[in-house]
Every structure is written in structure tokens, then in C-alpha cells.
Amino acid sequence: GDSVTQKEGLVTLTEGLPVMLNCTYQTIYSNAFLFWYVHYLNESPRLLLKSSTDNKRTEHQGFHATLHKSSSSFHLQKSSAQLSDSALYYCALKGTGNTGKLIFGLGTTLQVQP
Amino acid sequence: EAAVTQSPRSKVAVTGGKVTLSCHQTNNHDYMYWYRQDTGHGLRLIHYSYVADSTEKGDIPDGYKASRPSQENFSLILELASLSQTAVYFCASRETGGDSDYTFGSGTRLLVI
């Protein structure tokens, strides 16, 4: 079945260093839709990025990701971490079929330290 | 502004009691979802609905019921609350369309004692 893997549960960085959060997925659907959601403490999870286009870079709010269907990956990156980036990040895959449901990874907590 | 509103924001329930979590959306979206969030498990789908008066089981439906009396409202019901149902619950809505994303509510923190 469909699945999303985020191997890192916690990533701790010093402010100013680059960010890379890993996401890989499995699906039989050739037209996969991938999403990154960010969840700040005491707020609602909200969309950060989404893509269904192979090898096209998608950017928003300083973050970027490129969907690589050949490696089933959609890693989230940022050139320079900020303290305000500290949050829980979810990678998600739109499941096959017509349910519209998203399958989420376990999430990666990003902690940015001064 | 389109929104998803959950109530209550937090609740303490007694084991074996009945709990109802409510969700209201003003997005005019057809799809609505209930997820639970647990450390180490991410967000897991409990129930969802794509039309009023109809609900579907998600990935972890055991111990939960859902009700969609109207397009705007979607409730999650725990008939006999158990300790293992302590979690944060999120409701979300989504419009029809392949790459449509979710609009989440602010969550309900449920503690079962």
C-alpha cells in the first residue's frame, strides 16, 4: 500500500546552517502528489509545499523541495535555518483512489538553536 | 476566510464515558477528515466523509464512530472512551481535486483518565 517514510524524528541545527528533511514514499500511482505540512506548537498544521511534477523545484517561504519520481523522494530544504523554523514537519502523499486522503509520515521535529 | 473550527479545544473524559468531538467548516468543501496525532505515530486517519449523511472508515477506525449530518459539520464519537484514545485530534476539510490540500482545525486535546 501507499506509505511515507521520514527517517529522522528529530533534527537539531544551529541557526544559519542549511536544512534538509528527508522524505521518501511508496505508491503504485504514477501521478503521485506530495505535500509538506508544517505544524507550529499550538497552531493548526498548514501546507508548506506541494508538487506532482517530476524534477521541478517548488518553493515557498524560503523552503524548497523537488519531487524525484525515480527515487521516490521529496526532501525539504532551506539554505539557512532560522529560529522561527522550529516546528514539526510532515511529509504526506495523496493516496490512490478517490478518497482524497493524505498519508502522513511520522513527522520530523526541527529544532533550531542560536 | 475559509476555516475549520473544532470544539472543544481540550477535554478530560472518564474511561468508559462517551465523548463527542465536533468540527465545523465554512470552506464549502465536500471532503472532511478526522485524524489523531500521537508522538511516534504521526497523523493517522480515523474516519472521513465526502458527502453529507455518509462516512467512511479510515486506517484506524476501531473504537470511533463518525457522523456527517451536513456538509459543514463532522463529528467524531467515542462511545466508550479508553485510555489509549488519549491524543490530539485534528479535523480537516478539502475540496475536490487531485492536488487540493487540507485545511486543518486547531485540534482537540483529549485526555482520558
JSON list of C-alpha atoms in Angstrom, two decimals:
[
{"chain": "A", "resi": 1, "resn": "GLY", "atom": "CA", "xyz": [0.00, 0.00, 0.00]},
{"chain": "A", "resi": 2, "resn": "ASP", "atom": "CA", "xyz": [0.86, 3.67, -0.01]},
{"chain": "A", "resi": 3, "resn": "SER", "atom": "CA", "xyz": [3.35, 4.83, 2.60]},
{"chain": "A", "resi": 4, "resn": "VAL", "atom": "CA", "xyz": [5.59, 7.75, 3.53]},
{"chain": "A", "resi": 5, "resn": "THR", "atom": "CA", "xyz": [8.88, 7.48, 5.38]},
{"chain": "A", "resi": 6, "resn": "GLN", "atom": "CA", "xyz": [10.53, 10.25, 7.33]},
{"chain": "A", "resi": 7, "resn": "LYS", "atom": "CA", "xyz": [13.55, 8.64, 8.89]},
{"chain": "A", "resi": 8, "resn": "GLU", "atom": "CA", "xyz": [14.56, 11.45, 11.20]},
{"chain": "A", "resi": 9, "resn": "GLY", "atom": "CA", "xyz": [12.34, 12.02, 14.18]},
{"chain": "A", "resi": 10, "resn": "LEU", "atom": "CA", "xyz": [14.38, 14.95, 15.43]},
{"chain": "A", "resi": 11, "resn": "VAL", "atom": "CA", "xyz": [16.78, 17.26, 13.64]},
{"chain": "A", "resi": 12, "resn": "THR", "atom": "CA", "xyz": [18.71, 19.80, 15.68]},
{"chain": "A", "resi": 13, "resn": "LEU", "atom": "CA", "xyz": [20.54, 22.59, 13.88]},
{"chain": "A", "resi": 14, "resn": "THR", "atom": "CA", "xyz": [22.35, 25.79, 14.64]},
{"chain": "A", "resi": 15, "resn": "GLU", "atom": "CA", "xyz": [20.81, 28.93, 13.20]},
{"chain": "A", "resi": 16, "resn": "GLY", "atom": "CA", "xyz": [22.22, 29.78, 9.78]},
{"chain": "A", "resi": 17, "resn": "LEU", "atom": "CA", "xyz": [23.02, 26.22, 8.76]},
{"chain": "A", "resi": 18, "resn": "PRO", "atom": "CA", "xyz": [21.21, 24.53, 5.87]},
{"chain": "A", "resi": 19, "resn": "VAL", "atom": "CA", "xyz": [18.16, 22.40, 6.48]},
{"chain": "A", "resi": 20, "resn": "MET", "atom": "CA", "xyz": [17.36, 19.11, 4.84]},
{"chain": "A", "resi": 21, "resn": "LEU", "atom": "CA", "xyz": [14.48, 16.94, 5.97]},
{"chain": "A", "resi": 22, "resn": "ASN", "atom": "CA", "xyz": [14.18, 13.64, 4.20]},
{"chain": "A", "resi": 23, "resn": "CYS", "atom": "CA", "xyz": [11.02, 12.14, 2.75]},
{"chain": "A", "resi": 24, "resn": "THR", "atom": "CA", "xyz": [10.59, 9.03, 0.66]},
{"chain": "A", "resi": 25, "resn": "TYR", "atom": "CA", "xyz": [7.38, 7.40, -0.40]},
{"chain": "A", "resi": 26, "resn": "GLN", "atom": "CA", "xyz": [5.85, 4.29, -1.92]},
{"chain": "A", "resi": 27, "resn": "THR", "atom": "CA", "xyz": [2.83, 4.23, -4.20]},
{"chain": "A", "resi": 28, "resn": "ILE", "atom": "CA", "xyz": [1.61, 2.37, -7.24]},
{"chain": "A", "resi": 29, "resn": "TYR", "atom": "CA", "xyz": [0.08, 5.57, -8.58]},
{"chain": "A", "resi": 30, "resn": "SER", "atom": "CA", "xyz": [2.23, 7.07, -11.33]},
{"chain": "A", "resi": 31, "resn": "ASN", "atom": "CA", "xyz": [0.85, 10.57, -10.79]},
{"chain": "A", "resi": 32, "resn": "ALA", "atom": "CA", "xyz": [1.84, 10.95, -7.15]},
{"chain": "A", "resi": 33, "resn": "PHE", "atom": "CA", "xyz": [1.02, 14.14, -5.24]},
{"chain": "A", "resi": 34, "resn": "LEU", "atom": "CA", "xyz": [3.40, 15.01, -2.42]},
{"chain": "A", "resi": 35, "resn": "PHE", "atom": "CA", "xyz": [2.95, 17.61, 0.29]},
{"chain": "A", "resi": 36, "resn": "TRP", "atom": "CA", "xyz": [4.93, 19.16, 3.12]},
{"chain": "A", "resi": 37, "resn": "TYR", "atom": "CA", "xyz": [2.97, 20.44, 6.11]},
{"chain": "A", "resi": 38, "resn": "VAL", "atom": "CA", "xyz": [4.40, 22.46, 8.98]},
{"chain": "A", "resi": 39, "resn": "HIS", "atom": "CA", "xyz": [2.93, 22.30, 12.46]},
{"chain": "A", "resi": 40, "resn": "TYR", "atom": "CA", "xyz": [3.91, 25.01, 14.91]},
{"chain": "A", "resi": 41, "resn": "LEU", "atom": "CA", "xyz": [3.15, 24.42, 18.56]},
{"chain": "A", "resi": 42, "resn": "ASN", "atom": "CA", "xyz": [-0.44, 25.33, 19.49]},
{"chain": "A", "resi": 43, "resn": "GLU", "atom": "CA", "xyz": [-1.37, 26.05, 15.89]},
{"chain": "A", "resi": 44, "resn": "SER", "atom": "CA", "xyz": [-3.03, 24.11, 13.09]},
{"chain": "A", "resi": 45, "resn": "PRO", "atom": "CA", "xyz": [-0.88, 22.17, 10.65]},
{"chain": "A", "resi": 46, "resn": "ARG", "atom": "CA", "xyz": [-0.66, 24.12, 7.42]},
{"chain": "A", "resi": 47, "resn": "LEU", "atom": "CA", "xyz": [0.57, 23.49, 3.92]},
{"chain": "A", "resi": 48, "resn": "LEU", "atom": "CA", "xyz": [4.13, 24.49, 3.16]},
{"chain": "A", "resi": 49, "resn": "LEU", "atom": "CA", "xyz": [4.74, 22.95, -0.27]},
{"chain": "A", "resi": 50, "resn": "LYS", "atom": "CA", "xyz": [3.14, 20.58, -2.72]},
{"chain": "A", "resi": 51, "resn": "SER", "atom": "CA", "xyz": [4.09, 19.03, -6.03]},
{"chain": "A", "resi": 52, "resn": "SER", "atom": "CA", "xyz": [3.14, 16.41, -8.55]},
{"chain": "A", "resi": 53, "resn": "THR", "atom": "CA", "xyz": [5.62, 17.40, -11.25]},
{"chain": "A", "resi": 54, "resn": "ASP", "atom": "CA", "xyz": [8.70, 15.28, -11.61]},
{"chain": "A", "resi": 55, "resn": "ASN", "atom": "CA", "xyz": [12.06, 17.06, -11.27]},
{"chain": "A", "resi": 56, "resn": "LYS", "atom": "CA", "xyz": [10.53, 20.51, -10.78]},
{"chain": "A", "resi": 57, "resn": "ARG", "atom": "CA", "xyz": [11.64, 22.63, -7.83]},
{"chain": "A", "resi": 58, "resn": "THR", "atom": "CA", "xyz": [8.83, 24.05, -5.73]},
{"chain": "A", "resi": 59, "resn": "GLU", "atom": "CA", "xyz": [9.48, 26.95, -3.37]},
{"chain": "A", "resi": 60, "resn": "HIS", "atom": "CA", "xyz": [7.58, 28.72, -0.61]},
{"chain": "A", "resi": 61, "resn": "GLN", "atom": "CA", "xyz": [8.62, 30.86, 2.34]},
{"chain": "A", "resi": 62, "resn": "GLY", "atom": "CA", "xyz": [12.30, 30.11, 1.84]},
{"chain": "A", "resi": 63, "resn": "PHE", "atom": "CA", "xyz": [11.81, 26.36, 1.71]},
{"chain": "A", "resi": 64, "resn": "HIS", "atom": "CA", "xyz": [12.07, 24.27, -1.42]},
{"chain": "A", "resi": 65, "resn": "ALA", "atom": "CA", "xyz": [11.58, 20.69, -2.50]},
{"chain": "A", "resi": 66, "resn": "THR", "atom": "CA", "xyz": [11.88, 18.74, -5.71]},
{"chain": "A", "resi": 67, "resn": "LEU", "atom": "CA", "xyz": [9.84, 15.65, -6.45]},
{"chain": "A", "resi": 68, "resn": "HIS", "atom": "CA", "xyz": [12.05, 12.91, -7.86]},
{"chain": "A", "resi": 69, "resn": "LYS", "atom": "CA", "xyz": [9.90, 10.04, -9.01]},
{"chain": "A", "resi": 70, "resn": "SER", "atom": "CA", "xyz": [12.91, 7.95, -9.99]},
{"chain": "A", "resi": 71, "resn": "SER", "atom": "CA", "xyz": [13.97, 7.78, -6.35]},
{"chain": "A", "resi": 72, "resn": "SER", "atom": "CA", "xyz": [10.50, 8.33, -4.82]},
{"chain": "A", "resi": 73, "resn": "SER", "atom": "CA", "xyz": [11.78, 11.26, -2.82]},
{"chain": "A", "resi": 74, "resn": "PHE", "atom": "CA", "xyz": [10.56, 14.73, -1.87]},
{"chain": "A", "resi": 75, "resn": "HIS", "atom": "CA", "xyz": [13.13, 16.17, 0.52]},
{"chain": "A", "resi": 76, "resn": "LEU", "atom": "CA", "xyz": [12.53, 19.55, 2.14]},
{"chain": "A", "resi": 77, "resn": "GLN", "atom": "CA", "xyz": [15.40, 22.03, 2.09]},
{"chain": "A", "resi": 78, "resn": "LYS", "atom": "CA", "xyz": [16.27, 25.53, 3.16]},
{"chain": "A", "resi": 79, "resn": "SER", "atom": "CA", "xyz": [19.57, 27.29, 2.70]},
{"chain": "A", "resi": 80, "resn": "SER", "atom": "CA", "xyz": [19.74, 28.89, 6.12]},
{"chain": "A", "resi": 81, "resn": "ALA", "atom": "CA", "xyz": [17.77, 27.84, 9.20]},
{"chain": "A", "resi": 82, "resn": "GLN", "atom": "CA", "xyz": [16.07, 30.43, 11.38]},
{"chain": "A", "resi": 83, "resn": "LEU", "atom": "CA", "xyz": [14.95, 30.10, 14.97]},
{"chain": "A", "resi": 84, "resn": "SER", "atom": "CA", "xyz": [11.36, 30.56, 13.79]},
{"chain": "A", "resi": 85, "resn": "ASP", "atom": "CA", "xyz": [11.64, 27.43, 11.65]},
{"chain": "A", "resi": 86, "resn": "SER", "atom": "CA", "xyz": [11.47, 25.26, 14.76]},
{"chain": "A", "resi": 87, "resn": "ALA", "atom": "CA", "xyz": [8.38, 23.13, 14.28]},
{"chain": "A", "resi": 88, "resn": "LEU", "atom": "CA", "xyz": [7.09, 19.68, 13.39]},
{"chain": "A", "resi": 89, "resn": "TYR", "atom": "CA", "xyz": [7.22, 18.92, 9.67]},
{"chain": "A", "resi": 90, "resn": "TYR", "atom": "CA", "xyz": [5.10, 16.29, 7.98]},
{"chain": "A", "resi": 91, "resn": "CYS", "atom": "CA", "xyz": [5.58, 14.84, 4.55]},
{"chain": "A", "resi": 92, "resn": "ALA", "atom": "CA", "xyz": [2.37, 13.50, 3.03]},
{"chain": "A", "resi": 93, "resn": "LEU", "atom": "CA", "xyz": [1.27, 11.54, -0.02]},
{"chain": "A", "resi": 94, "resn": "LYS", "atom": "CA", "xyz": [-2.13, 11.69, -1.62]},
{"chain": "A", "resi": 95, "resn": "GLY", "atom": "CA", "xyz": [-3.34, 8.12, -1.56]},
{"chain": "A", "resi": 96, "resn": "THR", "atom": "CA", "xyz": [-4.51, 6.16, -4.53]},
{"chain": "A", "resi": 97, "resn": "GLY", "atom": "CA", "xyz": [-8.21, 6.01, -5.23]},
{"chain": "A", "resi": 98, "resn": "ASN", "atom": "CA", "xyz": [-10.82, 8.72, -4.91]},
{"chain": "A", "resi": 99, "resn": "THR", "atom": "CA", "xyz": [-10.83, 9.23, -1.16]},
{"chain": "A", "resi": 100, "resn": "GLY", "atom": "CA", "xyz": [-8.55, 12.23, -1.32]},
{"chain": "A", "resi": 101, "resn": "LYS", "atom": "CA", "xyz": [-6.96, 11.11, 1.89]},
{"chain": "A", "resi": 102, "resn": "LEU", "atom": "CA", "xyz": [-3.41, 12.07, 2.69]},
{"chain": "A", "resi": 103, "resn": "ILE", "atom": "CA", "xyz": [-0.99, 9.54, 4.12]},
{"chain": "A", "resi": 104, "resn": "PHE", "atom": "CA", "xyz": [1.39, 11.22, 6.51]},
{"chain": "A", "resi": 105, "resn": "GLY", "atom": "CA", "xyz": [4.86, 10.29, 7.57]},
{"chain": "A", "resi": 106, "resn": "LEU", "atom": "CA", "xyz": [5.70, 10.15, 11.26]},
{"chain": "A", "resi": 107, "resn": "GLY", "atom": "CA", "xyz": [6.93, 13.72, 11.17]},
{"chain": "A", "resi": 108, "resn": "THR", "atom": "CA", "xyz": [10.30, 15.34, 11.80]},
{"chain": "A", "resi": 109, "resn": "THR", "atom": "CA", "xyz": [10.75, 17.84, 14.60]},
{"chain": "A", "resi": 110, "resn": "LEU", "atom": "CA", "xyz": [13.17, 20.58, 13.61]},
{"chain": "A", "resi": 111, "resn": "GLN", "atom": "CA", "xyz": [14.86, 22.37, 16.49]},
{"chain": "A", "resi": 112, "resn": "VAL", "atom": "CA", "xyz": [16.92, 25.41, 15.53]},
{"chain": "A", "resi": 113, "resn": "GLN", "atom": "CA", "xyz": [19.28, 26.65, 18.20]},
{"chain": "A", "resi": 114, "resn": "PRO", "atom": "CA", "xyz": [21.06, 30.01, 18.47]},
{"chain": "B", "resi": 1, "resn": "GLU", "atom": "CA", "xyz": [-11.84, 33.48, 5.37]},
{"chain": "B", "resi": 2, "resn": "ALA", "atom": "CA", "xyz": [-12.32, 29.76, 4.99]},
{"chain": "B", "resi": 3, "resn": "ALA", "atom": "CA", "xyz": [-11.95, 27.97, 8.27]},
{"chain": "B", "resi": 4, "resn": "VAL", "atom": "CA", "xyz": [-12.26, 24.75, 10.18]},
{"chain": "B", "resi": 5, "resn": "THR", "atom": "CA", "xyz": [-13.37, 25.10, 13.78]},
{"chain": "B", "resi": 6, "resn": "GLN", "atom": "CA", "xyz": [-13.09, 22.33, 16.33]},
{"chain": "B", "resi": 7, "resn": "SER", "atom": "CA", "xyz": [-14.73, 22.09, 19.72]},
{"chain": "B", "resi": 8, "resn": "PRO", "atom": "CA", "xyz": [-13.88, 21.63, 22.45]},
{"chain": "B", "resi": 9, "resn": "ARG", "atom": "CA", "xyz": [-10.24, 22.73, 22.39]},
{"chain": "B", "resi": 10, "resn": "SER", "atom": "CA", "xyz": [-9.48, 20.32, 25.19]},
{"chain": "B", "resi": 11, "resn": "LYS", "atom": "CA", "xyz": [-11.36, 17.77, 27.20]},
{"chain": "B", "resi": 12, "resn": "VAL", "atom": "CA", "xyz": [-10.85, 15.40, 30.09]},
{"chain": "B", "resi": 13, "resn": "ALA", "atom": "CA", "xyz": [-13.00, 12.29, 29.86]},
{"chain": "B", "resi": 14, "resn": "VAL", "atom": "CA", "xyz": [-13.55, 9.34, 32.14]},
{"chain": "B", "resi": 15, "resn": "THR", "atom": "CA", "xyz": [-12.79, 5.82, 30.96]},
{"chain": "B", "resi": 16, "resn": "GLY", "atom": "CA", "xyz": [-15.97, 4.24, 29.63]},
{"chain": "B", "resi": 17, "resn": "GLY", "atom": "CA", "xyz": [-17.69, 7.55, 29.08]},
{"chain": "B", "resi": 18, "resn": "LYS", "atom": "CA", "xyz": [-18.97, 8.95, 25.81]},
{"chain": "B", "resi": 19, "resn": "VAL", "atom": "CA", "xyz": [-17.07, 11.73, 24.08]},
{"chain": "B", "resi": 20, "resn": "THR", "atom": "CA", "xyz": [-18.14, 13.77, 21.07]},
{"chain": "B", "resi": 21, "resn": "LEU", "atom": "CA", "xyz": [-15.70, 15.96, 19.20]},
{"chain": "B", "resi": 22, "resn": "SER", "atom": "CA", "xyz": [-17.18, 18.47, 16.81]},
{"chain": "B", "resi": 23, "resn": "CYS", "atom": "CA", "xyz": [-15.90, 20.04, 13.63]},
{"chain": "B", "resi": 24, "resn": "HIS", "atom": "CA", "xyz": [-17.44, 22.83, 11.57]},
{"chain": "B", "resi": 25, "resn": "GLN", "atom": "CA", "xyz": [-16.13, 24.14, 8.27]},
{"chain": "B", "resi": 26, "resn": "THR", "atom": "CA", "xyz": [-17.04, 27.21, 6.26]},
{"chain": "B", "resi": 27, "resn": "ASN", "atom": "CA", "xyz": [-14.97, 26.21, 3.23]},
{"chain": "B", "resi": 28, "resn": "ASN", "atom": "CA", "xyz": [-17.82, 24.65, 1.29]},
{"chain": "B", "resi": 29, "resn": "HIS", "atom": "CA", "xyz": [-15.59, 21.59, 0.94]},
{"chain": "B", "resi": 30, "resn": "ASP", "atom": "CA", "xyz": [-17.02, 18.18, 0.20]},
{"chain": "B", "resi": 31, "resn": "TYR", "atom": "CA", "xyz": [-14.35, 16.15, 1.98]},
{"chain": "B", "resi": 32, "resn": "MET", "atom": "CA", "xyz": [-13.81, 16.09, 5.71]},
{"chain": "B", "resi": 33, "resn": "TYR", "atom": "CA", "xyz": [-11.41, 14.02, 7.77]},
{"chain": "B", "resi": 34, "resn": "TRP", "atom": "CA", "xyz": [-10.62, 13.11, 11.34]},
{"chain": "B", "resi": 35, "resn": "TYR", "atom": "CA", "xyz": [-7.00, 12.36, 12.27]},
{"chain": "B", "resi": 36, "resn": "ARG", "atom": "CA", "xyz": [-5.33, 11.63, 15.55]},
{"chain": "B", "resi": 37, "resn": "GLN", "atom": "CA", "xyz": [-1.84, 12.75, 16.37]},
{"chain": "B", "resi": 38, "resn": "ASP", "atom": "CA", "xyz": [0.42, 10.75, 18.66]},
{"chain": "B", "resi": 39, "resn": "THR", "atom": "CA", "xyz": [4.11, 11.08, 19.24]},
{"chain": "B", "resi": 40, "resn": "GLY", "atom": "CA", "xyz": [5.85, 8.42, 17.21]},
{"chain": "B", "resi": 41, "resn": "HIS", "atom": "CA", "xyz": [2.82, 7.75, 15.02]},
{"chain": "B", "resi": 42, "resn": "GLY", "atom": "CA", "xyz": [2.33, 10.99, 13.17]},
{"chain": "B", "resi": 43, "resn": "LEU", "atom": "CA", "xyz": [-1.14, 11.74, 11.86]},
{"chain": "B", "resi": 44, "resn": "ARG", "atom": "CA", "xyz": [-3.39, 8.74, 11.37]},
{"chain": "B", "resi": 45, "resn": "LEU", "atom": "CA", "xyz": [-6.76, 8.77, 9.63]},
{"chain": "B", "resi": 46, "resn": "ILE", "atom": "CA", "xyz": [-9.74, 7.64, 11.71]},
{"chain": "B", "resi": 47, "resn": "HIS", "atom": "CA", "xyz": [-12.80, 8.42, 9.56]},
{"chain": "B", "resi": 48, "resn": "TYR", "atom": "CA", "xyz": [-13.60, 10.58, 6.59]},
{"chain": "B", "resi": 49, "resn": "SER", "atom": "CA", "xyz": [-16.58, 11.73, 4.58]},
{"chain": "B", "resi": 50, "resn": "TYR", "atom": "CA", "xyz": [-17.06, 13.03, 1.07]},
{"chain": "B", "resi": 51, "resn": "VAL", "atom": "CA", "xyz": [-20.76, 13.83, 1.28]},
{"chain": "B", "resi": 52, "resn": "ALA", "atom": "CA", "xyz": [-23.32, 14.63, 3.93]},
{"chain": "B", "resi": 53, "resn": "ASP", "atom": "CA", "xyz": [-25.03, 11.66, 5.62]},
{"chain": "B", "resi": 54, "resn": "SER", "atom": "CA", "xyz": [-22.20, 9.34, 4.65]},
{"chain": "B", "resi": 55, "resn": "THR", "atom": "CA", "xyz": [-18.97, 8.40, 6.42]},
{"chain": "B", "resi": 56, "resn": "GLU", "atom": "CA", "xyz": [-16.13, 6.03, 5.61]},
{"chain": "B", "resi": 57, "resn": "LYS", "atom": "CA", "xyz": [-13.64, 4.18, 7.75]},
{"chain": "B", "resi": 58, "resn": "GLY", "atom": "CA", "xyz": [-10.07, 5.34, 7.68]},
{"chain": "B", "resi": 59, "resn": "ASP", "atom": "CA", "xyz": [-6.98, 3.45, 8.75]},
{"chain": "B", "resi": 60, "resn": "ILE", "atom": "CA", "xyz": [-7.68, 3.22, 12.49]},
{"chain": "B", "resi": 61, "resn": "PRO", "atom": "CA", "xyz": [-11.49, 3.32, 12.94]},
{"chain": "B", "resi": 62, "resn": "ASP", "atom": "CA", "xyz": [-11.82, 0.88, 15.84]},
{"chain": "B", "resi": 63, "resn": "GLY", "atom": "CA", "xyz": [-13.38, 2.50, 18.89]},
{"chain": "B", "resi": 64, "resn": "TYR", "atom": "CA", "xyz": [-14.61, 5.51, 16.93]},
{"chain": "B", "resi": 65, "resn": "LYS", "atom": "CA", "xyz": [-17.76, 6.47, 15.08]},
{"chain": "B", "resi": 66, "resn": "ALA", "atom": "CA", "xyz": [-18.33, 9.45, 12.85]},
{"chain": "B", "resi": 67, "resn": "SER", "atom": "CA", "xyz": [-21.34, 11.50, 11.84]},
{"chain": "B", "resi": 68, "resn": "ARG", "atom": "CA", "xyz": [-21.76, 13.96, 8.95]},
{"chain": "B", "resi": 69, "resn": "PRO", "atom": "CA", "xyz": [-25.24, 15.48, 9.30]},
{"chain": "B", "resi": 70, "resn": "SER", "atom": "CA", "xyz": [-24.49, 18.32, 6.90]},
{"chain": "B", "resi": 71, "resn": "GLN", "atom": "CA", "xyz": [-21.74, 19.47, 4.57]},
{"chain": "B", "resi": 72, "resn": "GLU", "atom": "CA", "xyz": [-20.47, 21.83, 7.25]},
{"chain": "B", "resi": 73, "resn": "ASN", "atom": "CA", "xyz": [-20.42, 19.52, 10.26]},
{"chain": "B", "resi": 74, "resn": "PHE", "atom": "CA", "xyz": [-18.47, 16.37, 11.01]},
{"chain": "B", "resi": 75, "resn": "SER", "atom": "CA", "xyz": [-18.36, 14.77, 14.46]},
{"chain": "B", "resi": 76, "resn": "LEU", "atom": "CA", "xyz": [-16.16, 12.09, 15.96]},
{"chain": "B", "resi": 77, "resn": "ILE", "atom": "CA", "xyz": [-17.77, 9.94, 18.63]},
{"chain": "B", "resi": 78, "resn": "LEU", "atom": "CA", "xyz": [-16.06, 7.79, 21.21]},
{"chain": "B", "resi": 79, "resn": "GLU", "atom": "CA", "xyz": [-18.86, 5.64, 22.65]},
{"chain": "B", "resi": 80, "resn": "LEU", "atom": "CA", "xyz": [-16.69, 4.08, 25.36]},
{"chain": "B", "resi": 81, "resn": "ALA", "atom": "CA", "xyz": [-13.59, 6.16, 25.85]},
{"chain": "B", "resi": 82, "resn": "SER", "atom": "CA", "xyz": [-10.41, 4.29, 26.71]},
{"chain": "B", "resi": 83, "resn": "LEU", "atom": "CA", "xyz": [-7.00, 5.35, 27.98]},
{"chain": "B", "resi": 84, "resn": "SER", "atom": "CA", "xyz": [-5.47, 4.53, 24.60]},
{"chain": "B", "resi": 85, "resn": "GLN", "atom": "CA", "xyz": [-7.60, 7.22, 22.99]},
{"chain": "B", "resi": 86, "resn": "THR", "atom": "CA", "xyz": [-5.74, 9.97, 24.76]},
{"chain": "B", "resi": 87, "resn": "ALA", "atom": "CA", "xyz": [-4.35, 12.03, 21.89]},
{"chain": "B", "resi": 88, "resn": "VAL", "atom": "CA", "xyz": [-4.72, 15.24, 19.92]},
{"chain": "B", "resi": 89, "resn": "TYR", "atom": "CA", "xyz": [-7.45, 15.04, 17.30]},
{"chain": "B", "resi": 90, "resn": "PHE", "atom": "CA", "xyz": [-7.47, 17.11, 14.13]},
{"chain": "B", "resi": 91, "resn": "CYS", "atom": "CA", "xyz": [-10.29, 17.72, 11.74]},
{"chain": "B", "resi": 92, "resn": "ALA", "atom": "CA", "xyz": [-9.58, 18.79, 8.19]},
{"chain": "B", "resi": 93, "resn": "SER", "atom": "CA", "xyz": [-11.53, 19.67, 5.09]},
{"chain": "B", "resi": 94, "resn": "ARG", "atom": "CA", "xyz": [-10.54, 19.51, 1.46]},
{"chain": "B", "resi": 95, "resn": "GLU", "atom": "CA", "xyz": [-12.13, 20.46, -1.82]},
{"chain": "B", "resi": 96, "resn": "THR", "atom": "CA", "xyz": [-12.42, 18.01, -4.66]},
{"chain": "B", "resi": 97, "resn": "GLY", "atom": "CA", "xyz": [-9.37, 17.99, -6.89]},
{"chain": "B", "resi": 98, "resn": "GLY", "atom": "CA", "xyz": [-6.22, 15.98, -7.27]},
{"chain": "B", "resi": 99, "resn": "ASP", "atom": "CA", "xyz": [-3.74, 18.35, -5.66]},
{"chain": "B", "resi": 100, "resn": "SER", "atom": "CA", "xyz": [-6.09, 20.05, -3.24]},
{"chain": "B", "resi": 101, "resn": "ASP", "atom": "CA", "xyz": [-4.59, 20.35, 0.19]},
{"chain": "B", "resi": 102, "resn": "TYR", "atom": "CA", "xyz": [-6.18, 20.14, 3.61]},
{"chain": "B", "resi": 103, "resn": "THR", "atom": "CA", "xyz": [-7.37, 22.96, 5.81]},
{"chain": "B", "resi": 104, "resn": "PHE", "atom": "CA", "xyz": [-6.89, 21.82, 9.38]},
{"chain": "B", "resi": 105, "resn": "GLY", "atom": "CA", "xyz": [-8.67, 22.81, 12.51]},
{"chain": "B", "resi": 106, "resn": "SER", "atom": "CA", "xyz": [-6.77, 23.82, 15.61]},
{"chain": "B", "resi": 107, "resn": "GLY", "atom": "CA", "xyz": [-7.10, 20.43, 17.23]},
{"chain": "B", "resi": 108, "resn": "THR", "atom": "CA", "xyz": [-8.77, 18.95, 20.30]},
{"chain": "B", "resi": 109, "resn": "ARG", "atom": "CA", "xyz": [-6.56, 17.69, 23.07]},
{"chain": "B", "resi": 110, "resn": "LEU", "atom": "CA", "xyz": [-8.30, 14.71, 24.71]},
{"chain": "B", "resi": 111, "resn": "LEU", "atom": "CA", "xyz": [-7.18, 13.18, 27.97]},
{"chain": "B", "resi": 112, "resn": "VAL", "atom": "CA", "xyz": [-8.93, 10.01, 29.08]},
{"chain": "B", "resi": 113, "resn": "ILE", "atom": "CA", "xyz": [-8.47, 9.15, 32.74]}
]
